């Protein structure tokens, strides 16, 4: 049994991988129909495997490690391509393969007729592989494969319409910003290795308590940098709204339900380290709280249907971080799950709207779609209610639990921020709903003629997601003590902190949250339900605030000014430096050689040559008479010279040996 | 027969020259035949000499002694040691190659070959003389033909020709003539060469006579003087300086070099080859043979002079070569720069470095011989040596340009050529004593590559002037053979230097032992059983590296 | 045991001299097609031989394998000693592999003096093989220097740029300048051996043999001197910042084939691993040396990356990215721990696939648009989707995406650097960000966006030969990325031995009594 489960675990990422290979290599040879069947079929197979594994985990309640093969090794380092299956992984797997499967099915309809149909599914499957590795890995490096792999797929899918300049730019931006986070994550991995001499979670978590608080803070903060990048938190969130350039299913799958939650998953996975560092925890909580509020404010005024949802995603991820920072890991994962349901639902419904309107995304050009696309309307409304936090839908339970934690742990400022954020969320989501489906139609003529409800292949998954959005909160009921909490307790429970909130307080908090959500709805209703100009008037009254929000606090511009442009400037400077100074130095050695060779040659000419020539010239003047001997006859030259030499030699010999006893002349 | 080897090598060219006197200039092929034949005999004999020389025995071999003047203690005492043998071989090769390089000479062919043969024979004579008198005799004898070869068959430089159009002679006689660098007539070059070398030869002669006089042995015989003559104090210093500078002028050591590039430039190709290839080595050789053998102590004290001057030789010569625009000036100055390496090797007075210096002499003979032969070819085809006006010849002469690359490579000491071996040995041997010089020397290698590549580019690449489109490649066997011989020698000794090394080492060892009084540590290479057979896997242990690590 | 390591014939000699013999054969062939086929055949046989070596290589071993030892100049201690161990064996395979690809690439891209070109290429292969297989320092130096000749002519005669003559000369002079100092360093090693041998009455009084030189201690001061001399040679060749200016010129002006060989063969850094570290362990790990080299290498990573960021010529961008990658390699080397060395070695191999692969890509681009300048491109992916996909894949390998070979090497390097000193790793890791930025930014501007107007619609996507090249590179990239085990096992033994040697305290104390292996 155990062996077969191991095999099933190994199969989970393998199915989509096979689809990638088959579709990638041969996809252009066969029809789109076959290609998409491979694609969603493989995810379905994975999902079935996940169900099997999940059942097994439910049964045993134990973690399971499965080694596929030895990957990187040498010296004191061994990294296996190995999987860790525990309750946390199971939840993530269920979300990924479940929601993933639905989105795949939806995409069949949504992407119908696109030129890169097969390419799209190859990327989507590749994403599934990466995401599965991310959550299944039993060590940091396998996590990192998935981590960067999803980044790549995100890059590819954002740039799916690559002939659009904005899409191309957004893709690059997403990858590069993610890389900043990745660098931090890498540092965290190194710190872990230096401290633990291993990169396997199990051993790291077992020995985490031995870390010094400073080291724990360092590791946690480095991990946080990675998480912030991937999960689009302040200050690295800017890529996510731009990522909406990708096709809508991509936004639903990658940029709402799965990839962006990887940061949360990673923090929960490493909570043993975070728990050791109050500094890091506070940082996480504050980043989460601030992001939740900050993104919500931007969401208020955006006019692109997907961008509103994008900022909403950033904001909701902020809640998850807030939960993590408060130590409410289960709540964070719970919100992660419910968010996956309703945000996927919202995105896909939005996609359905866009599909219906032949690609129109601007809500200023929508309105009164309720009757034209009733299914979509209903589903979108369910999603809105769920995210707004109105009971008993899924969003309420999970968000309320996080906010409750903030309150009971006396983080009142954070609670306040979360509450305001919740109010804003409710407001902008209902604003979106009203502007899209209610009021007067602002459609242009051409679009209005072609408007149509989406096919069943798209609506079907939406219905499933809507159902999940409605009932998805119940595993976490009652708060802090639901099935979900028990299931996750072994991996996400904070050791030694078992306190139950007083029922009265809990009910009070729940009531407050409901009121806040309803207030937001009410305000949206007041502003947007009819053909009122109240919103415009408000905007006109506060032009500064409005422009700032509309331009997203000018953060993109600020980053451009602060980081991008200076880097390019440095690049240009270095390029100049390289050509002029470094290469110039080399060339100047070249020129120096030229110059010194000229100088030396000058010396040769004016000193060495001239010196000799002067002697020779003087001699020449003195001995003009010798010239008569220059007859040009070779033999004469020779004879004269040889004779001269011999005479010279003999003379010298004579002089030197003249008085000597052994001189031959005296003999 | 074998005992007459030296006589054959020495006198074959003389006999050839003598025979040529009686042949008419009109019988061109006979003239060439006699010249080539005598050179060939000499070459074969010198090859035989080289391989018959027994490095295990060492010392002077093939000794011939013919009394000449008992009263004066002069005899024609011939013999070669490990230093002379390779130089004799080099002379033989270059003479033979030179005959073929000058195959196309039209003007007074007979006389040309006569003088070339005499030049080579005299040079060979120096390398095998064991008698100071004959050493000097042959030395002077090798200088005289140079005068004639330059004056008769040489060429003027381009600048000189430009200067001497209408009132040329006047300009030549004017004071402007003093600054005539790069603008020389062949007569000037010849005169300068002979006067200069003769003047310094007199200094060397003085030294020789002082040795003769003050040794009190009444003999010029080096072997006797080496064993029995003892000089010390100022006299020894004086003799040494006279000998050293007298002979170093032909080497040529800086600043006594200025005759040499002019001479190279003016000379016909074969003469330049012999001149740079072997004639210049007479200087080093004679210093080794006279100063090192007879005045070992003084040599030890004074040789640092050479170590100082060699830096100037290397860099100065290199830089002027870098600037020069005349192919032969480039090669000429490069030669005088390279002779600095030989002086460095000699100055360090080390077994390896002196062996390196001797091998370098041999190697340089081949390399510079190739370059001069090719410069000559290009000159014959284009009638100019002016680099800027040339270019793009590689299409016209692929063989020459390919050979030129090899020549350049040999000249800079590219591995695979024998020059490399020599360079490594000089570096290894001189480092302990003269690290600074070694650094200068290696920079000189880079400089060499810079100017040779510059010249190669100037001659063979880029665009070709229309007027050279009729130039052609060396295609016939006669034209290619000299280059092929020198390339083959250079590369084969570069890859298999074993015998050359042992021969040289056998000559160097006793010399250095005498000078430094340090016994060579290397037991003889041939005696040592070699460690491994050709293909034997080294240890298959997991810890092969660790195993050889000191504990 | 013997059968395990040798084939009964000197395979390394065959590997070295087969291409040279092939070059000689080419001399006799007139027909151009036959010429190309013959060259391809020769390089394929060479590749087969190299694969044989790789397959028969005993992994997890530090032993020198396939050794061939013949006397050459015994008196000078120069021997013809060939062998491969874990450090060099992969390079042998890489050289053979890349040469085949270059031949395939050159099939229709080289039009003038075809025979000479292939002869030069084969000569280059011979010398490169020689460099990797020699363990006698002089023999190594011989090949090291000889490599300049074919390189010079390849750049000069078949280069595409106007400045190719200058580039060729610069390359040669630069390398020569470094290597003459290296020669002095080699000489000093010999002198040191000599002194030791004389005082200890050893058999060989001179030796340039790596294994013999390893057996004698070298005083620290001497080690430092030799280190810097050899550093000159290796750093100039590598090239290590700031000695790199020959590289952009040579790569941009030279032909693609040469650029591939230059960028793919990390000869300089190989030298460190092969000779410097084992011979000069104390100098290599001395504080001063390590900090100077590390600072240079870290500077190279960042400098190369930011300069690459603003390049508009793809080849020039690749040149600077090479410099940046070289920085990584050197950082890993001078981390001097297992991961660093292993990562560097693997990265050297990896760059042979990724950087070299990108140069092929640059070649593909150039054959289509006659330039690799950005202004000639824009939205090119629309026209050549296959090319764009391969470019992205190989580019991702070059920026170290997990799953590709680049990651494994880079990760190990960074880990090693971090282990050595945390801030080495911290600075180096920023290179990861820039790497993505410069590549993707170029890719975005050249390949994505709307199709530029100056691109003719008749431009064709990759043809069969090009696909062969791209595909074989991709296979290697993914293989090493996903299952590096065979490669790691080959190198582990030797790396471990090297680390042990480096870790051992004070190798160079002169009074240590040493044991010389019995011969």
JSON list of N, CA and C in Angstrom, two decimals, chain A residues 482-515:
[
{"chain": "A", "resi": 482, "resn": "UNK", "atom": "N", "xyz": [-12.36, 24.16, 13.74]},
{"chain": "A", "resi": 482, "resn": "UNK", "atom": "CA", "xyz": [-13.03, 23.37, 12.72]},
{"chain": "A", "resi": 482, "resn": "UNK", "atom": "C", "xyz": [-12.21, 22.17, 12.29]},
{"chain": "A", "resi": 483, "resn": "UNK", "atom": "N", "xyz": [-12.77, 21.44, 11.36]},
{"chain": "A", "resi": 483, "resn": "UNK", "atom": "CA", "xyz": [-12.06, 20.28, 10.82]},
{"chain": "A", "resi": 483, "resn": "UNK", "atom": "C", "xyz": [-10.73, 20.71, 10.24]},
{"chain": "A", "resi": 484, "resn": "UNK", "atom": "N", "xyz": [-10.77, 21.83, 9.54]},
{"chain": "A", "resi": 484, "resn": "UNK", "atom": "CA", "xyz": [-9.59, 22.34, 8.87]},
{"chain": "A", "resi": 484, "resn": "UNK", "atom": "C", "xyz": [-8.44, 22.55, 9.86]},
{"chain": "A", "resi": 485, "resn": "UNK", "atom": "N", "xyz": [-8.79, 23.11, 10.98]},
{"chain": "A", "resi": 485, "resn": "UNK", "atom": "CA", "xyz": [-7.76, 23.38, 12.00]},
{"chain": "A", "resi": 485, "resn": "UNK", "atom": "C", "xyz": [-7.15, 22.12, 12.55]},
{"chain": "A", "resi": 486, "resn": "UNK", "atom": "N", "xyz": [-8.03, 21.14, 12.76]},
{"chain": "A", "resi": 486, "resn": "UNK", "atom": "CA", "xyz": [-7.50, 19.88, 13.28]},
{"chain": "A", "resi": 486, "resn": "UNK", "atom": "C", "xyz": [-6.61, 19.19, 12.27]},
{"chain": "A", "resi": 487, "resn": "UNK", "atom": "N", "xyz": [-7.06, 19.27, 11.04]},
{"chain": "A", "resi": 487, "resn": "UNK", "atom": "CA", "xyz": [-6.29, 18.59, 9.99]},
{"chain": "A", "resi": 487, "resn": "UNK", "atom": "C", "xyz": [-4.90, 19.20, 9.87]},
{"chain": "A", "resi": 488, "resn": "UNK", "atom": "N", "xyz": [-4.84, 20.52, 9.94]},
{"chain": "A", "resi": 488, "resn": "UNK", "atom": "CA", "xyz": [-3.57, 21.20, 9.73]},
{"chain": "A", "resi": 488, "resn": "UNK", "atom": "C", "xyz": [-2.75, 21.33, 11.00]},
{"chain": "A", "resi": 489, "resn": "UNK", "atom": "N", "xyz": [-3.34, 20.92, 12.10]},
{"chain": "A", "resi": 489, "resn": "UNK", "atom": "CA", "xyz": [-2.67, 21.23, 13.36]},
{"chain": "A", "resi": 489, "resn": "UNK", "atom": "C", "xyz": [-1.22, 20.76, 13.41]},
{"chain": "A", "resi": 490, "resn": "UNK", "atom": "N", "xyz": [-0.99, 19.56, 12.85]},
{"chain": "A", "resi": 490, "resn": "UNK", "atom": "CA", "xyz": [0.36, 19.00, 12.98]},
{"chain": "A", "resi": 490, "resn": "UNK", "atom": "C", "xyz": [1.39, 19.83, 12.25]},
{"chain": "A", "resi": 491, "resn": "UNK", "atom": "N", "xyz": [1.01, 20.53, 11.20]},
{"chain": "A", "resi": 491, "resn": "UNK", "atom": "CA", "xyz": [2.02, 21.29, 10.46]},
{"chain": "A", "resi": 491, "resn": "UNK", "atom": "C", "xyz": [1.93, 22.79, 10.68]},
{"chain": "A", "resi": 492, "resn": "UNK", "atom": "N", "xyz": [0.74, 23.31, 10.93]},
{"chain": "A", "resi": 492, "resn": "UNK", "atom": "CA", "xyz": [0.62, 24.75, 11.01]},
{"chain": "A", "resi": 492, "resn": "UNK", "atom": "C", "xyz": [0.22, 25.24, 12.38]},
{"chain": "A", "resi": 493, "resn": "UNK", "atom": "N", "xyz": [0.04, 24.34, 13.29]},
{"chain": "A", "resi": 493, "resn": "UNK", "atom": "CA", "xyz": [-0.33, 24.78, 14.63]},
{"chain": "A", "resi": 493, "resn": "UNK", "atom": "C", "xyz": [0.87, 25.37, 15.34]},
{"chain": "A", "resi": 494, "resn": "UNK", "atom": "N", "xyz": [0.63, 26.42, 16.10]},
{"chain": "A", "resi": 494, "resn": "UNK", "atom": "CA", "xyz": [1.74, 27.02, 16.84]},
{"chain": "A", "resi": 494, "resn": "UNK", "atom": "C", "xyz": [1.88, 26.28, 18.16]},
{"chain": "A", "resi": 495, "resn": "UNK", "atom": "N", "xyz": [3.04, 25.78, 18.35]},
{"chain": "A", "resi": 495, "resn": "UNK", "atom": "CA", "xyz": [3.25, 24.96, 19.54]},
{"chain": "A", "resi": 495, "resn": "UNK", "atom": "C", "xyz": [2.99, 25.79, 20.81]},
{"chain": "A", "resi": 496, "resn": "UNK", "atom": "N", "xyz": [2.34, 25.16, 21.74]},
{"chain": "A", "resi": 496, "resn": "UNK", "atom": "CA", "xyz": [2.18, 25.76, 23.06]},
{"chain": "A", "resi": 496, "resn": "UNK", "atom": "C", "xyz": [1.21, 26.93, 23.12]},
{"chain": "A", "resi": 497, "resn": "UNK", "atom": "N", "xyz": [0.52, 27.22, 22.04]},
{"chain": "A", "resi": 497, "resn": "UNK", "atom": "CA", "xyz": [-0.41, 28.36, 22.10]},
{"chain": "A", "resi": 497, "resn": "UNK", "atom": "C", "xyz": [-1.82, 27.88, 21.82]},
{"chain": "A", "resi": 498, "resn": "UNK", "atom": "N", "xyz": [-2.42, 27.36, 22.84]},
{"chain": "A", "resi": 498, "resn": "UNK", "atom": "CA", "xyz": [-3.77, 26.84, 22.70]},
{"chain": "A", "resi": 498, "resn": "UNK", "atom": "C", "xyz": [-4.71, 27.72, 23.52]},
{"chain": "A", "resi": 499, "resn": "UNK", "atom": "N", "xyz": [-5.20, 28.71, 22.90]},
{"chain": "A", "resi": 499, "resn": "UNK", "atom": "CA", "xyz": [-6.18, 29.48, 23.66]},
{"chain": "A", "resi": 499, "resn": "UNK", "atom": "C", "xyz": [-7.45, 29.60, 22.83]},
{"chain": "A", "resi": 500, "resn": "UNK", "atom": "N", "xyz": [-8.51, 29.58, 23.49]},
{"chain": "A", "resi": 500, "resn": "UNK", "atom": "CA", "xyz": [-9.80, 29.70, 22.81]},
{"chain": "A", "resi": 500, "resn": "UNK", "atom": "C", "xyz": [-10.36, 31.09, 23.08]},
{"chain": "A", "resi": 501, "resn": "UNK", "atom": "N", "xyz": [-10.79, 31.71, 22.00]},
{"chain": "A", "resi": 501, "resn": "UNK", "atom": "CA", "xyz": [-11.41, 33.00, 22.17]},
{"chain": "A", "resi": 501, "resn": "UNK", "atom": "C", "xyz": [-12.78, 32.81, 22.82]},
{"chain": "A", "resi": 502, "resn": "UNK", "atom": "N", "xyz": [-13.08, 33.74, 23.69]},
{"chain": "A", "resi": 502, "resn": "UNK", "atom": "CA", "xyz": [-14.38, 33.63, 24.35]},
{"chain": "A", "resi": 502, "resn": "UNK", "atom": "C", "xyz": [-15.49, 33.70, 23.31]},
{"chain": "A", "resi": 503, "resn": "UNK", "atom": "N", "xyz": [-16.48, 32.85, 23.42]},
{"chain": "A", "resi": 503, "resn": "UNK", "atom": "CA", "xyz": [-17.54, 32.80, 22.41]},
{"chain": "A", "resi": 503, "resn": "UNK", "atom": "C", "xyz": [-18.20, 34.17, 22.19]},
{"chain": "A", "resi": 504, "resn": "UNK", "atom": "N", "xyz": [-18.38, 34.91, 23.25]},
{"chain": "A", "resi": 504, "resn": "UNK", "atom": "CA", "xyz": [-19.04, 36.20, 23.12]},
{"chain": "A", "resi": 504, "resn": "UNK", "atom": "C", "xyz": [-18.23, 37.13, 22.25]},
{"chain": "A", "resi": 505, "resn": "UNK", "atom": "N", "xyz": [-16.95, 37.19, 22.58]},
{"chain": "A", "resi": 505, "resn": "UNK", "atom": "CA", "xyz": [-16.06, 38.05, 21.80]},
{"chain": "A", "resi": 505, "resn": "UNK", "atom": "C", "xyz": [-16.06, 37.62, 20.35]},
{"chain": "A", "resi": 506, "resn": "UNK", "atom": "N", "xyz": [-16.02, 36.31, 20.17]},
{"chain": "A", "resi": 506, "resn": "UNK", "atom": "CA", "xyz": [-16.00, 35.79, 18.81]},
{"chain": "A", "resi": 506, "resn": "UNK", "atom": "C", "xyz": [-17.25, 36.22, 18.03]},
{"chain": "A", "resi": 507, "resn": "UNK", "atom": "N", "xyz": [-18.36, 36.06, 18.67]},
{"chain": "A", "resi": 507, "resn": "UNK", "atom": "CA", "xyz": [-19.61, 36.45, 18.01]},
{"chain": "A", "resi": 507, "resn": "UNK", "atom": "C", "xyz": [-19.60, 37.94, 17.73]},
{"chain": "A", "resi": 508, "resn": "UNK", "atom": "N", "xyz": [-19.09, 38.71, 18.68]},
{"chain": "A", "resi": 508, "resn": "UNK", "atom": "CA", "xyz": [-19.02, 40.17, 18.50]},
{"chain": "A", "resi": 508, "resn": "UNK", "atom": "C", "xyz": [-18.19, 40.53, 17.29]},
{"chain": "A", "resi": 509, "resn": "UNK", "atom": "N", "xyz": [-17.05, 39.88, 17.22]},
{"chain": "A", "resi": 509, "resn": "UNK", "atom": "CA", "xyz": [-16.15, 40.17, 16.09]},
{"chain": "A", "resi": 509, "resn": "UNK", "atom": "C", "xyz": [-16.82, 39.79, 14.78]},
{"chain": "A", "resi": 510, "resn": "UNK", "atom": "N", "xyz": [-17.49, 38.64, 14.80]},
{"chain": "A", "resi": 510, "resn": "UNK", "atom": "CA", "xyz": [-18.16, 38.21, 13.58]},
{"chain": "A", "resi": 510, "resn": "UNK", "atom": "C", "xyz": [-19.21, 39.21, 13.16]},
{"chain": "A", "resi": 511, "resn": "UNK", "atom": "N", "xyz": [-19.93, 39.68, 14.16]},
{"chain": "A", "resi": 511, "resn": "UNK", "atom": "CA", "xyz": [-20.96, 40.66, 13.86]},
{"chain": "A", "resi": 511, "resn": "UNK", "atom": "C", "xyz": [-20.36, 41.93, 13.27]},
{"chain": "A", "resi": 512, "resn": "UNK", "atom": "N", "xyz": [-19.28, 42.41, 13.89]},
{"chain": "A", "resi": 512, "resn": "UNK", "atom": "CA", "xyz": [-18.62, 43.62, 13.40]},
{"chain": "A", "resi": 512, "resn": "UNK", "atom": "C", "xyz": [-18.21, 43.44, 11.94]},
{"chain": "A", "resi": 513, "resn": "UNK", "atom": "N", "xyz": [-17.59, 42.28, 11.67]},
{"chain": "A", "resi": 513, "resn": "UNK", "atom": "CA", "xyz": [-17.10, 42.03, 10.31]},
{"chain": "A", "resi": 513, "resn": "UNK", "atom": "C", "xyz": [-18.26, 42.07, 9.33]},
{"chain": "A", "resi": 514, "resn": "UNK", "atom": "N", "xyz": [-19.37, 41.45, 9.73]},
{"chain": "A", "resi": 514, "resn": "UNK", "atom": "CA", "xyz": [-20.52, 41.44, 8.84]},
{"chain": "A", "resi": 514, "resn": "UNK", "atom": "C", "xyz": [-21.02, 42.86, 8.59]},
{"chain": "A", "resi": 515, "resn": "UNK", "atom": "N", "xyz": [-21.06, 43.63, 9.65]},
{"chain": "A", "resi": 515, "resn": "UNK", "atom": "CA", "xyz": [-21.54, 45.00, 9.51]},
{"chain": "A", "resi": 515, "resn": "UNK", "atom": "C", "xyz": [-20.63, 45.79, 8.57]}
]
